[in-house]
Short mmCIF file of C-alpha atoms in Angstrom, two decimals:
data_model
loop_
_atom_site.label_atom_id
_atom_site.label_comp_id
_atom_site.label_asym_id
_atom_site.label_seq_id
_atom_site.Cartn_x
_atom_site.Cartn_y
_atom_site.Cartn_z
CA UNK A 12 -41.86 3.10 -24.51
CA UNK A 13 -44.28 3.60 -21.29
CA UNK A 14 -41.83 5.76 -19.04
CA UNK A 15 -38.53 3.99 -18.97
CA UNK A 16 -40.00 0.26 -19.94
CA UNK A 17 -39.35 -1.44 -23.68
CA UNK A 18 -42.55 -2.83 -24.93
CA UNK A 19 -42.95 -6.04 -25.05
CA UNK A 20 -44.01 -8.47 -27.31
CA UNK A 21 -46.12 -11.67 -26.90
CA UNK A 22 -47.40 -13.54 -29.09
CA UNK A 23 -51.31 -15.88 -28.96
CA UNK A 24 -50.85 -19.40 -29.70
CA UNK A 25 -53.24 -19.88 -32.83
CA UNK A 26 -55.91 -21.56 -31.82
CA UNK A 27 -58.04 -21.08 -33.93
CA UNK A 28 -56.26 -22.94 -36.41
CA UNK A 29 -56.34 -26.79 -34.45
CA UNK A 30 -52.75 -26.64 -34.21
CA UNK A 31 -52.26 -26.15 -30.26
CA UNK A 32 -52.89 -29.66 -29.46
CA UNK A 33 -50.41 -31.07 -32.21
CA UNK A 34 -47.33 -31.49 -30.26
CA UNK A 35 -44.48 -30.68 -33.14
CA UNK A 36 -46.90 -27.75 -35.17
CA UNK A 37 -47.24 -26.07 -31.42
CA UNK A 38 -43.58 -26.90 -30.32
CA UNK A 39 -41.79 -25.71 -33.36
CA UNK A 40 -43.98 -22.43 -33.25
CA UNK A 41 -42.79 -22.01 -30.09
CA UNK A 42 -39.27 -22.49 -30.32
CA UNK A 43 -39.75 -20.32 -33.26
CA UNK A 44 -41.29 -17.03 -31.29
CA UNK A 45 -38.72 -17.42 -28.95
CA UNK A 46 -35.77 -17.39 -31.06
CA UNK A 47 -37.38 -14.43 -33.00
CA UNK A 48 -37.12 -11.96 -29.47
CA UNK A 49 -41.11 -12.70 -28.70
CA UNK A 50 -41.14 -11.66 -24.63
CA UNK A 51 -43.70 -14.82 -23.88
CA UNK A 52 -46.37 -17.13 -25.64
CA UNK A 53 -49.60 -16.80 -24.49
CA UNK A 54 -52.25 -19.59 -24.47
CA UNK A 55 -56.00 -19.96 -24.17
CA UNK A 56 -58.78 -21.96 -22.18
CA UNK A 57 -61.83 -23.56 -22.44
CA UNK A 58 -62.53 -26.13 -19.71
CA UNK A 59 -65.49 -27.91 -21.88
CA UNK A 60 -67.26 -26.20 -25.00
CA UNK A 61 -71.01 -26.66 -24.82
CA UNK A 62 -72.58 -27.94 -27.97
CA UNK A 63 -75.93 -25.83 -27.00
CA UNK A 64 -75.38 -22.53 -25.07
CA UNK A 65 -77.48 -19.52 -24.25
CA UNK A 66 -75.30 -17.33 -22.99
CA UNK A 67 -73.94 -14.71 -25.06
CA UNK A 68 -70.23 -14.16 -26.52
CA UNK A 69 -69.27 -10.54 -25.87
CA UNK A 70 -66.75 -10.41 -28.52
CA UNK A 71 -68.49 -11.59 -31.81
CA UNK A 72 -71.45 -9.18 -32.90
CA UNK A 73 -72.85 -12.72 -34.00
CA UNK A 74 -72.72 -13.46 -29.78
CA UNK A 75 -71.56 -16.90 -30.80
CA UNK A 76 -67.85 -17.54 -30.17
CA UNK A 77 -65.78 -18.14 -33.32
CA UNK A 78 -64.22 -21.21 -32.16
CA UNK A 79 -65.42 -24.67 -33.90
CA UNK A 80 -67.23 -26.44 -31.01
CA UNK A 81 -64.62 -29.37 -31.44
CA UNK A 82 -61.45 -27.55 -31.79
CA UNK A 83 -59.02 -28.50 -29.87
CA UNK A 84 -58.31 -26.49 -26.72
CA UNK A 85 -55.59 -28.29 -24.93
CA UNK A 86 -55.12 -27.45 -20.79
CA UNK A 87 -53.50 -24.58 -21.03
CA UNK A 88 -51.32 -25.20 -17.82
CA UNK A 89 -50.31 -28.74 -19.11
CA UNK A 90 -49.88 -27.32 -22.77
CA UNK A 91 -47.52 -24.14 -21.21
CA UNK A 92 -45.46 -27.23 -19.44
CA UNK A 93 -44.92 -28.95 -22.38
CA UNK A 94 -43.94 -25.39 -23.91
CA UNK A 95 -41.71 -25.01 -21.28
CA UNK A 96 -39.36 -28.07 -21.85
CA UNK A 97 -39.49 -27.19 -25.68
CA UNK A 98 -37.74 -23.81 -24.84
CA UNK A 99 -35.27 -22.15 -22.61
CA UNK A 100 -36.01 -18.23 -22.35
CA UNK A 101 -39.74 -17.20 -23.42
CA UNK A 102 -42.43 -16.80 -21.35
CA UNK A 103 -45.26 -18.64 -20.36
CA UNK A 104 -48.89 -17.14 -19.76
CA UNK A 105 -52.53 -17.94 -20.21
CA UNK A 106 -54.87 -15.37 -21.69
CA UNK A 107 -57.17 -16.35 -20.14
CA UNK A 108 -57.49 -18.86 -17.77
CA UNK A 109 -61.57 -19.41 -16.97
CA UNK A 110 -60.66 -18.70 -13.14
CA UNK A 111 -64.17 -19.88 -11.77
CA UNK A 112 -63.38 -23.26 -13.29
CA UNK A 113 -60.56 -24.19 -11.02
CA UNK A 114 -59.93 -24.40 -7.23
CA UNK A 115 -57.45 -22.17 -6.21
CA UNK A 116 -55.80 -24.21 -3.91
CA UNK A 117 -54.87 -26.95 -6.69
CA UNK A 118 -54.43 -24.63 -9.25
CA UNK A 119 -51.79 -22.55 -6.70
CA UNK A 120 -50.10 -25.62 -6.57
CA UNK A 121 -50.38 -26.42 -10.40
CA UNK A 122 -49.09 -22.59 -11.01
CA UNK A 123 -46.28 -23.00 -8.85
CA UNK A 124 -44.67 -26.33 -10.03
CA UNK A 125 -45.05 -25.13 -13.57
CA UNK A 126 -43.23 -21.74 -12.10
CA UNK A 127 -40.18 -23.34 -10.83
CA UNK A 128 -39.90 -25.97 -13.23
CA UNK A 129 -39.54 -23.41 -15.92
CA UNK A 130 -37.13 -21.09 -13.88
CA UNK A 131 -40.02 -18.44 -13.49
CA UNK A 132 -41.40 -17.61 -16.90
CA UNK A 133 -45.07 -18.06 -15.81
CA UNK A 134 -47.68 -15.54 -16.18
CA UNK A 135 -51.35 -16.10 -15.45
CA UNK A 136 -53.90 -13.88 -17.38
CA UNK A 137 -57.59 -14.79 -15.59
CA UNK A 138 -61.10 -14.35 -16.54
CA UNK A 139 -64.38 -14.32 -15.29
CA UNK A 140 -65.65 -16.26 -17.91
CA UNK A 141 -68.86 -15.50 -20.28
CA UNK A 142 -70.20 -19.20 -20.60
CA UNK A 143 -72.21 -19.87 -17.88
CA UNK A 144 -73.15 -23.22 -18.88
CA UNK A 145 -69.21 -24.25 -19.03
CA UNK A 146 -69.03 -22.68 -15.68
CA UNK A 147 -71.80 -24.63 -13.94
CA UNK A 148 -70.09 -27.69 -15.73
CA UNK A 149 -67.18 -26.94 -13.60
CA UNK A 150 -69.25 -26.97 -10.27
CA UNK A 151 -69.29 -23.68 -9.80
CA UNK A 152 -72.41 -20.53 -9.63
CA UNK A 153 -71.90 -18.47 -12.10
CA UNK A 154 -73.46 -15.31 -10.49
CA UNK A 155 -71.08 -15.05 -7.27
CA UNK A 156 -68.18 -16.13 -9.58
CA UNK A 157 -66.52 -12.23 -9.13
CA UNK A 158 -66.55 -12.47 -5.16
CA UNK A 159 -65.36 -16.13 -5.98
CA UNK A 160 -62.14 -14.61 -8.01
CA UNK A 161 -61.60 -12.20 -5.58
CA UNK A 162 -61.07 -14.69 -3.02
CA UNK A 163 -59.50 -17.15 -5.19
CA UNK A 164 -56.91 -14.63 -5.79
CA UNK A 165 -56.03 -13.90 -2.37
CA UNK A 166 -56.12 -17.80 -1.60
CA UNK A 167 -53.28 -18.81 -4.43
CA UNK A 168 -51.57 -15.27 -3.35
CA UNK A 169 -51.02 -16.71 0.67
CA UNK A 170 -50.31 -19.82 -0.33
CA UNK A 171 -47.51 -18.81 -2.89
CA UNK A 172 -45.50 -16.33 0.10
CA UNK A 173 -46.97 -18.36 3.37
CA UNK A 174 -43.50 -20.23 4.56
CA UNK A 175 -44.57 -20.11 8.13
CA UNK A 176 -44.05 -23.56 10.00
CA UNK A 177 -47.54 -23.70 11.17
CA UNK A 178 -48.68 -23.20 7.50
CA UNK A 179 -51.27 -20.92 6.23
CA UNK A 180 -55.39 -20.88 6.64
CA UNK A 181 -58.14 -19.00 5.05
CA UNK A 182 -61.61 -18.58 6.39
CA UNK A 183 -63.60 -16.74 3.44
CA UNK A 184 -67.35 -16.92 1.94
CA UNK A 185 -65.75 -19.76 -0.38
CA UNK A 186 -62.77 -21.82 1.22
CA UNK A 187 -61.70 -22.38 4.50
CA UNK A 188 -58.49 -24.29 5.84
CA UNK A 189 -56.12 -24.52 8.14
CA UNK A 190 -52.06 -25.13 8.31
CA UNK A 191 -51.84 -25.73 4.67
CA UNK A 192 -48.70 -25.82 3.79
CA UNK A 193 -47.03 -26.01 -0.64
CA UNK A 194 -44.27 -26.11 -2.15
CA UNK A 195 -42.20 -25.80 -4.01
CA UNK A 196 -42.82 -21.92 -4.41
CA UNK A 197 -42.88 -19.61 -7.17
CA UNK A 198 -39.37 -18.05 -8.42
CA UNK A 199 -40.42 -14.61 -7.62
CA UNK A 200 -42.22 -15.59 -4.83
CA UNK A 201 -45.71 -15.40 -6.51
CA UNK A 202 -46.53 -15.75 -9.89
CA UNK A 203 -48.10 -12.56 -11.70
CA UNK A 204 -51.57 -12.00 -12.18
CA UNK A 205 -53.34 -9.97 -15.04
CA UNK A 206 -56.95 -9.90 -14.56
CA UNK A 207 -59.04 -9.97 -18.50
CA UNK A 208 -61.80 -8.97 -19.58
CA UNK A 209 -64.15 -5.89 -20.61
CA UNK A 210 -66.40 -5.16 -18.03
CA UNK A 211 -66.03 -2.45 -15.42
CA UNK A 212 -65.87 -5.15 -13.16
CA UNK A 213 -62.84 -6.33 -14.73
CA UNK A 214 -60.62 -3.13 -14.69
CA UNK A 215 -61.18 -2.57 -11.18
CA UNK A 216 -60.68 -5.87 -10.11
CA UNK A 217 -57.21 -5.08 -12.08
CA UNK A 218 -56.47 -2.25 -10.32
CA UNK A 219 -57.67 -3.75 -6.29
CA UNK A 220 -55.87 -7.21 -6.74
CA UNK A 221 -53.76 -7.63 -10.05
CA UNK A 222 -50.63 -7.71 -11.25
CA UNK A 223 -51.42 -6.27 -14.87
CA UNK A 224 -54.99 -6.10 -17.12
CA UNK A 225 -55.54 -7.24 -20.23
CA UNK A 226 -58.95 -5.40 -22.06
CA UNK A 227 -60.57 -7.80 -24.28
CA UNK A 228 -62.47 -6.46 -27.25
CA UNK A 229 -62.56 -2.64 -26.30
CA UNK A 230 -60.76 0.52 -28.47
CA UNK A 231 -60.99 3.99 -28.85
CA UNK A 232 -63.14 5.83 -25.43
CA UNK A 233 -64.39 2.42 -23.94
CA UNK A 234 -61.08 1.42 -23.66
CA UNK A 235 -59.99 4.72 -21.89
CA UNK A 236 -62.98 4.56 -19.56
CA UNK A 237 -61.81 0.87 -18.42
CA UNK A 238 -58.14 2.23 -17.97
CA UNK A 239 -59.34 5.14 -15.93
CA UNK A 240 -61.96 2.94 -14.29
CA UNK A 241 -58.85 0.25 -13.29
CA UNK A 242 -56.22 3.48 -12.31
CA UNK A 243 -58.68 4.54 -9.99
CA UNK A 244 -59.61 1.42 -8.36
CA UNK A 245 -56.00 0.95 -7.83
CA UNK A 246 -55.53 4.49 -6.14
CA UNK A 247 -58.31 3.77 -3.53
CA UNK A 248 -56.17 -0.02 -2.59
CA UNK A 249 -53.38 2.24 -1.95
CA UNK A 250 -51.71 0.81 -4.90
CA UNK A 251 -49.52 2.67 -7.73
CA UNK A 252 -51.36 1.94 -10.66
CA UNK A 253 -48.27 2.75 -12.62
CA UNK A 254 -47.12 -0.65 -11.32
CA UNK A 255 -49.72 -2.13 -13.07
CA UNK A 256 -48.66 -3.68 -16.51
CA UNK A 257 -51.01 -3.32 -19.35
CA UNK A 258 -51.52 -5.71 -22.15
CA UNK A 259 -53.35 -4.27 -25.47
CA UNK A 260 -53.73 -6.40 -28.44
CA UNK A 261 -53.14 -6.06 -32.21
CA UNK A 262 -52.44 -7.96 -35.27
CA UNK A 263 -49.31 -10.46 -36.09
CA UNK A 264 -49.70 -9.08 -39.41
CA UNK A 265 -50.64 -5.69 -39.47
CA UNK A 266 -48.77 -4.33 -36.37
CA UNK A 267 -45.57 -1.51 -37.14
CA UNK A 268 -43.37 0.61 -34.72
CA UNK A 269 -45.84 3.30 -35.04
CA UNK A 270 -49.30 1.61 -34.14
CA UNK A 271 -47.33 -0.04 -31.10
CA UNK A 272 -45.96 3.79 -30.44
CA UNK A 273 -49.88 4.73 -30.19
CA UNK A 274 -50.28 1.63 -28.01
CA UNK A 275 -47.43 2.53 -25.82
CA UNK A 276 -49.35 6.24 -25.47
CA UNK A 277 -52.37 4.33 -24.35
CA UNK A 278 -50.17 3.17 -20.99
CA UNK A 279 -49.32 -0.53 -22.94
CA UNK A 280 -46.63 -2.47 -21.51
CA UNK A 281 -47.32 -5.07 -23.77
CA UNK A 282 -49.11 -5.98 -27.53
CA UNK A 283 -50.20 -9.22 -27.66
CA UNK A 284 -50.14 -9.89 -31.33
CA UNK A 285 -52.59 -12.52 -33.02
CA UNK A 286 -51.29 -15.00 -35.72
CA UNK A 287 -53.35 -15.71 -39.35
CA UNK A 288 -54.84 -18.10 -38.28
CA UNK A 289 -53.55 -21.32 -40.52
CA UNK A 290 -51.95 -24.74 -40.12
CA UNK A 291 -49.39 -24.45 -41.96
CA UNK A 292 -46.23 -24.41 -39.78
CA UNK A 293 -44.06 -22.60 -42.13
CA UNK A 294 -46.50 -20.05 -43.29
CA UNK A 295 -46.96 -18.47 -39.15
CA UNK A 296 -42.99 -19.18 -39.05
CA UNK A 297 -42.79 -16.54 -41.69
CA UNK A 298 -45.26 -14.18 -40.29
CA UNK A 299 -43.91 -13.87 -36.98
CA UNK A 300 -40.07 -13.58 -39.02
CA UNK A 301 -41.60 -10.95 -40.65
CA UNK A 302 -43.51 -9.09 -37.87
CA UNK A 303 -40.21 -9.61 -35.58
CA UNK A 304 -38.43 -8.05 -38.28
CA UNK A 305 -40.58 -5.13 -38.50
CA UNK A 306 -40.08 -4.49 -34.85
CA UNK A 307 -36.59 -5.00 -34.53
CA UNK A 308 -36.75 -7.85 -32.17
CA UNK A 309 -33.70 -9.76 -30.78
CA UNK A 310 -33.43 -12.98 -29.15
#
């Protein structure tokens, strides 16, 4: 428990396996992780994967992601709408969406529709991004992408609440409009956003501007100086960083009441739990059976 909050539960879409792209092997695991009491499915992104890259992968010693260059990475906002009319209850988030690679006034707009269609289940987990050669792919400089997110954030963040008949406009360093009006708006009025990532950057972008943070590949005292490092970036907006949710990962396999207790002491909200990666459908059926089992999960 973190105060009087249940943990939850999410679970990665294994994508590592070349399953997310098969419509019944990603459906059925789906439908499966919701009717075993999983809070939300959570989904990945790469825009493009470059065959030849320089830049380096912060979360492989090797600096090379593990991901086969042609595996399939499906859009995760179109794959998390097809999720969404495959299943009633769980929800829907990326983890994480590349946020440099998308404009946010289209992608408030994607967000949205995909929001109310699915009766308010989605979550969006963003990134900075480490490729910079998918990044420039997208049309976009990869060294101002932070002051980039930081606007882009504010930009989907008016558009979502603006309901003013003379619409909404935005003069920044990046986009600029006038009178824009969207709908049809998110169920909660906005759509939750968990900045990811490792970098100091990161946290206290978190703690300034997000709805939640997500470390990627930090433990132990790194991963305490990030949580201090977003707690006190969200005392200096004036925000509670209490009301910050915080999503740690772990294993599908190897996670038990008392490593998600030791979590939970860490501030976690949330354990999002990684899958074997294999494609049979029945085999990660089991797992997560067994895993929900473990935790005493209900649907």
């Amino acid at each position: 428990m973190q105060g009087e909050r249940a943990m939850k539960y999410a679970v990665l879409a294994p994508v590592a396996a070349n399953t997310t792209a098969d419509p019944e092997w990603i459906g059925g695991f789906a439908r499966h992780a919701e009717a075993c009491g999983f809070e939300s499915i959570v989904v990945v992104e790469h825009t493009v994967v470059m065959s030849r890259y320089s830049s380096v992968y912060p979360y492989d010693r090797s600096g090379r992601m593990e991901l086969a260059d042609d595996c399939a990475i499906p859009d995760p906002l179109d794959l998390l709408g097809f999720l969404a009319g495959r299943t009633t209850r769980i929800g829907l988030a990326t983890g994480v969406l590349v946020l440099p690679n998308h404009h946010p006034v289209v992608l408030a707009k994607r967000a949205a529709t995909l929001d109310a269609l699915s009766g308010g289940r989605l979550r969006l987990g963003v990134g900075m991004g480490w490729m910079k050669e998918e990044i420039e792919a997208c049309g976009t400089d990869f060294a101002t992408r932070g002051r980039r997110a930081d606007e882009q954030i504010r930009v989907m963040r008016a558009l979502w609440s603006g309901e003013s008949p003379d619409g909404v406009s935005h003069h920044g360093e990046f986009f600029g409009f006038d009178g824009a009006m969207t709908y049809p708006k998110p169920v909660r009025g906005g759509v939750p956003i968990h900045v990811g990532g490792h970098s100091v950057a990161a946290a206290r972008r978190a703690g300034r501007l997000g709805d939640g943070f997500q470390p990627l590949g930090v433990a132990g005292e790194e991963l305490r100086r990030l949580l201090g490092e977003m707690r006190a970036a969200a005392d200096r907006a004036g925000r509670d960083p209490l009301a910050l949710e915080l999503t740690l990962g772990h294993l599908v396999s190897r996670v038990t009441p008392e490593k998600a207790d030791a979590l939970a002491a860490l501030g976690a909200d949330r354990i999002l739990l990684s899958g074997t990666p294999t494609a049979d459908l029945a085999a990660a059926m089991d797992e997560l059976s067994a895993c929900a089992a473990r935790l005493g999960l209900t649907p």
